[in-house]
Amino acid sequence: MSVAGYYHRSMRSNTIEDEGAMGTITQGSAPAFDRARSSGESRENSTFSGLVALSHQLKTADDLDCVLNIAMRVVVEQLNISQASVLLLQDDGFFVLRSEFTHPDLINGWLTTRLESVAAQLVYHRVIHRQEPLVISRKSNNQRFAESQVFGLTGSQTLCLVPMHDRHEAIGILVLGEFRDGVRSPFHEWNIHLASMVAQQTGNAIQRLQ
């Protein structure tokens, strides 16, 4: 049971006559809540500043490889994930790996060989068609479990596939991964929203350079 749940049950089942005691609990809890809120706001502000800086860098970059390298590095650093890769959609309908960035604490390579497999291509096209991010792990439902096998995921390893579009058509797929043991999946609603923003900024930069 959580601490909050414990206090909630205790307050319902026991009458507290000493208002001073209740005041002590309230006063003691307030600084902790304030610190937690300040910490969350600080992280969000830092992430927002990082995205603003990314937008500026992408607008001033004059080379496609430079744009992709910057975007992949920033998304790994801002979301604190293991790896980011971008695959661009070719005229023949095949997604080709163009750039990737791996967290300095990890050795890259094992996922790269699976990103361009035929089975992976089918997953990418499904994501593009649905126009929304897809989180894949072995702990998901049966369909997600099958997709996790396509990418060779084990244990708590998780991927997030984010579609990239310009104003009129699909450009590619942003593949984000968390592979470190003991790290909770970072792909909650807020981080998926941030990843989608990065994908949009990167897509705009690609369109500008084409």
Short mmCIF file of C-alpha atoms in Angstrom, two decimals:
data_model
loop_
_atom_site.label_atom_id
_atom_site.label_comp_id
_atom_site.label_asym_id
_atom_site.label_seq_id
_atom_site.Cartn_x
_atom_site.Cartn_y
_atom_site.Cartn_z
CA MET A 1 0.00 0.00 0.00
CA SER A 2 1.30 3.51 -0.78
CA VAL A 3 2.11 6.04 1.93
CA ALA A 4 -0.74 8.24 0.70
CA GLY A 5 -3.13 5.27 0.88
CA TYR A 6 -1.97 4.48 4.43
CA TYR A 7 -2.61 8.01 5.71
CA HIS A 8 -5.94 8.13 3.89
CA ARG A 9 -7.14 4.92 5.58
CA SER A 10 -5.82 5.98 8.99
CA MET A 11 -7.57 9.34 8.84
CA ARG A 12 -10.90 7.67 8.00
CA SER A 13 -10.75 4.95 10.69
CA ASN A 14 -9.32 6.97 13.60
CA THR A 15 -10.60 10.21 15.11
CA ILE A 16 -7.81 12.69 15.65
CA GLU A 17 -8.71 15.11 18.40
CA ASP A 18 -5.37 16.89 18.60
CA GLU A 19 -5.46 19.56 15.91
CA GLY A 20 -1.81 20.27 16.61
CA ALA A 21 -0.87 16.76 15.59
CA MET A 22 -2.80 17.08 12.35
CA GLY A 23 -1.14 20.42 11.75
CA THR A 24 2.27 18.82 12.23
CA ILE A 25 1.48 16.17 9.60
CA THR A 26 0.24 18.81 7.16
CA GLN A 27 3.15 21.15 7.73
CA GLY A 28 5.65 18.33 7.42
CA SER A 29 4.16 17.13 4.16
CA ALA A 30 3.94 20.49 2.45
CA PRO A 31 7.68 21.01 1.86
CA ALA A 32 7.98 17.52 0.35
CA PHE A 33 5.11 18.22 -2.05
CA ASP A 34 6.62 21.59 -2.93
CA ARG A 35 10.01 20.01 -3.62
CA ALA A 36 8.44 17.30 -5.81
CA ARG A 37 6.46 19.89 -7.74
CA SER A 38 9.50 22.13 -8.16
CA SER A 39 11.57 19.17 -9.32
CA GLY A 40 8.95 18.22 -11.91
CA GLU A 41 8.65 21.80 -13.13
CA SER A 42 12.43 22.07 -13.35
CA ARG A 43 12.65 18.95 -15.53
CA GLU A 44 9.85 20.17 -17.78
CA ASN A 45 11.49 23.59 -18.12
CA SER A 46 14.81 21.98 -18.95
CA THR A 47 13.20 19.75 -21.56
CA PHE A 48 11.31 22.69 -23.06
CA SER A 49 14.54 24.70 -23.27
CA GLY A 50 16.20 21.75 -25.00
CA LEU A 51 13.41 21.58 -27.58
CA VAL A 52 13.67 25.31 -28.24
CA ALA A 53 17.41 24.94 -28.76
CA LEU A 54 16.79 21.97 -31.07
CA SER A 55 14.33 23.99 -33.15
CA HIS A 56 16.93 26.73 -33.61
CA GLN A 57 19.66 24.26 -34.57
CA LEU A 58 17.44 22.49 -37.08
CA LYS A 59 16.42 25.78 -38.69
CA THR A 60 20.03 26.84 -39.17
CA ALA A 61 21.47 23.46 -40.26
CA ASP A 62 22.16 23.27 -43.99
CA ASP A 63 22.90 19.55 -44.32
CA LEU A 64 20.49 16.62 -43.98
CA ASP A 65 22.93 14.38 -42.11
CA CYS A 66 23.65 17.23 -39.70
CA VAL A 67 19.90 17.70 -39.06
CA LEU A 68 19.37 14.02 -38.33
CA ASN A 69 22.44 13.69 -36.11
CA ILE A 70 21.42 16.71 -34.04
CA ALA A 71 17.85 15.48 -33.62
CA MET A 72 18.89 11.98 -32.56
CA ARG A 73 21.40 13.26 -30.02
CA VAL A 74 18.97 15.75 -28.49
CA VAL A 75 16.10 13.26 -28.13
CA VAL A 76 18.37 10.74 -26.36
CA GLU A 77 19.65 13.42 -23.99
CA GLN A 78 16.30 15.09 -23.26
CA LEU A 79 14.30 11.88 -22.74
CA ASN A 80 17.23 10.04 -21.12
CA ILE A 81 16.79 6.96 -23.28
CA SER A 82 19.21 4.37 -24.66
CA GLN A 83 19.05 4.99 -28.40
CA ALA A 84 17.34 6.96 -31.15
CA SER A 85 17.31 6.10 -34.85
CA VAL A 86 15.64 7.65 -37.87
CA LEU A 87 14.61 5.74 -40.97
CA LEU A 88 13.55 7.67 -44.07
CA LEU A 89 10.91 6.42 -46.47
CA GLN A 90 12.24 5.82 -49.99
CA ASP A 91 10.36 6.02 -53.30
CA ASP A 92 10.18 2.22 -53.40
CA GLY A 93 8.31 2.16 -50.06
CA PHE A 94 11.30 0.87 -48.06
CA PHE A 95 12.42 2.55 -44.83
CA VAL A 96 16.21 3.04 -44.78
CA LEU A 97 18.28 3.83 -41.68
CA ARG A 98 19.91 7.25 -42.05
CA SER A 99 21.08 8.20 -38.56
CA GLU A 100 21.26 6.93 -35.00
CA PHE A 101 22.62 8.02 -31.64
CA THR A 102 23.31 5.74 -28.67
CA HIS A 103 23.64 6.67 -25.00
CA PRO A 104 27.37 6.87 -24.12
CA ASP A 105 26.98 4.12 -21.49
CA LEU A 106 25.81 1.59 -24.08
CA ILE A 107 27.31 -0.33 -26.97
CA ASN A 108 25.21 0.07 -30.09
CA GLY A 109 24.81 -2.34 -32.97
CA TRP A 110 22.48 -5.15 -31.95
CA LEU A 111 19.28 -3.30 -32.88
CA THR A 112 20.60 -1.76 -36.09
CA THR A 113 20.58 -5.03 -38.01
CA ARG A 114 16.89 -5.55 -37.21
CA LEU A 115 15.63 -2.09 -38.10
CA GLU A 116 15.61 -2.72 -41.85
CA SER A 117 14.18 -6.26 -41.77
CA VAL A 118 11.14 -7.05 -43.91
CA ALA A 119 9.03 -7.71 -40.82
CA ALA A 120 10.04 -4.33 -39.36
CA GLN A 121 9.01 -2.60 -42.60
CA LEU A 122 5.46 -3.89 -42.15
CA VAL A 123 5.33 -2.44 -38.63
CA TYR A 124 6.57 0.94 -39.88
CA HIS A 125 3.90 1.12 -42.57
CA ARG A 126 1.24 0.33 -39.96
CA VAL A 127 2.51 3.19 -37.77
CA ILE A 128 2.54 5.58 -40.74
CA HIS A 129 -0.98 4.55 -41.69
CA ARG A 130 -2.33 5.09 -38.16
CA GLN A 131 -0.41 8.37 -37.79
CA GLU A 132 0.27 7.87 -34.10
CA PRO A 133 3.19 6.61 -31.97
CA LEU A 134 3.41 2.92 -31.09
CA VAL A 135 5.06 1.57 -27.93
CA ILE A 136 6.34 -2.02 -28.17
CA SER A 137 7.53 -4.27 -25.37
CA ARG A 138 7.32 -7.91 -24.35
CA LYS A 139 4.98 -6.94 -21.51
CA SER A 140 2.27 -5.62 -23.85
CA ASN A 141 -0.65 -7.52 -25.38
CA ASN A 142 -0.19 -10.42 -27.81
CA GLN A 143 0.15 -8.23 -30.88
CA ARG A 144 2.78 -6.01 -29.24
CA PHE A 145 4.58 -9.15 -28.02
CA ALA A 146 4.79 -10.43 -31.60
CA GLU A 147 6.15 -7.07 -32.71
CA SER A 148 8.71 -7.16 -29.89
CA GLN A 149 10.02 -10.39 -31.40
CA VAL A 150 10.48 -8.62 -34.74
CA PHE A 151 12.98 -6.27 -33.07
CA GLY A 152 14.48 -8.89 -30.76
CA LEU A 153 13.40 -7.21 -27.54
CA THR A 154 14.01 -9.07 -24.29
CA GLY A 155 13.11 -8.44 -20.66
CA SER A 156 12.02 -4.86 -20.05
CA GLN A 157 13.44 -3.50 -23.32
CA THR A 158 11.00 -1.11 -24.97
CA LEU A 159 10.67 0.70 -28.29
CA CYS A 160 8.60 3.69 -29.28
CA LEU A 161 7.97 4.21 -33.01
CA VAL A 162 6.99 7.76 -33.95
CA PRO A 163 5.74 8.61 -37.46
CA MET A 164 7.33 11.55 -39.27
CA HIS A 165 5.26 13.56 -41.74
CA ASP A 166 5.55 16.80 -43.61
CA ARG A 167 2.39 18.68 -44.48
CA HIS A 168 1.31 16.26 -47.19
CA GLU A 169 3.04 12.90 -46.95
CA ALA A 170 5.03 10.47 -44.81
CA ILE A 171 8.76 11.10 -44.44
CA GLY A 172 9.96 8.34 -42.13
CA ILE A 173 9.98 6.76 -38.68
CA LEU A 174 11.68 7.85 -35.48
CA VAL A 175 12.66 4.76 -33.45
CA LEU A 176 13.33 5.37 -29.75
CA GLY A 177 14.59 2.62 -27.49
CA GLU A 178 15.23 1.94 -23.82
CA PHE A 179 17.39 -1.14 -23.22
CA ARG A 180 19.02 -0.62 -19.82
CA ASP A 181 18.18 -3.13 -17.10
CA GLY A 182 16.19 -1.78 -14.19
CA VAL A 183 15.12 1.41 -16.00
CA ARG A 184 11.38 2.03 -16.11
CA SER A 185 9.94 2.63 -19.55
CA PRO A 186 10.28 6.34 -20.32
CA PHE A 187 7.52 6.23 -22.91
CA HIS A 188 4.68 7.67 -20.89
CA GLU A 189 2.23 10.19 -22.32
CA TRP A 190 4.35 13.31 -21.72
CA ASN A 191 7.53 11.88 -23.23
CA ILE A 192 5.65 10.46 -26.21
CA HIS A 193 4.28 13.97 -26.79
CA LEU A 194 7.82 15.38 -26.66
CA ALA A 195 9.05 12.70 -29.05
CA SER A 196 6.25 13.62 -31.45
CA MET A 197 7.34 17.25 -31.27
CA VAL A 198 10.91 16.26 -32.14
CA ALA A 199 9.62 14.16 -35.05
CA GLN A 200 7.60 17.12 -36.32
CA GLN A 201 10.54 19.52 -36.06
CA THR A 202 12.83 17.04 -37.78
CA GLY A 203 10.27 16.44 -40.52
CA ASN A 204 9.99 20.17 -41.15
CA ALA A 205 13.77 20.47 -41.38
CA ILE A 206 13.96 17.55 -43.83
CA GLN A 207 11.25 19.14 -45.99
CA ARG A 208 13.19 22.43 -46.00
CA LEU A 209 16.37 20.74 -47.22
CA GLN A 210 14.78 18.59 -49.92
#
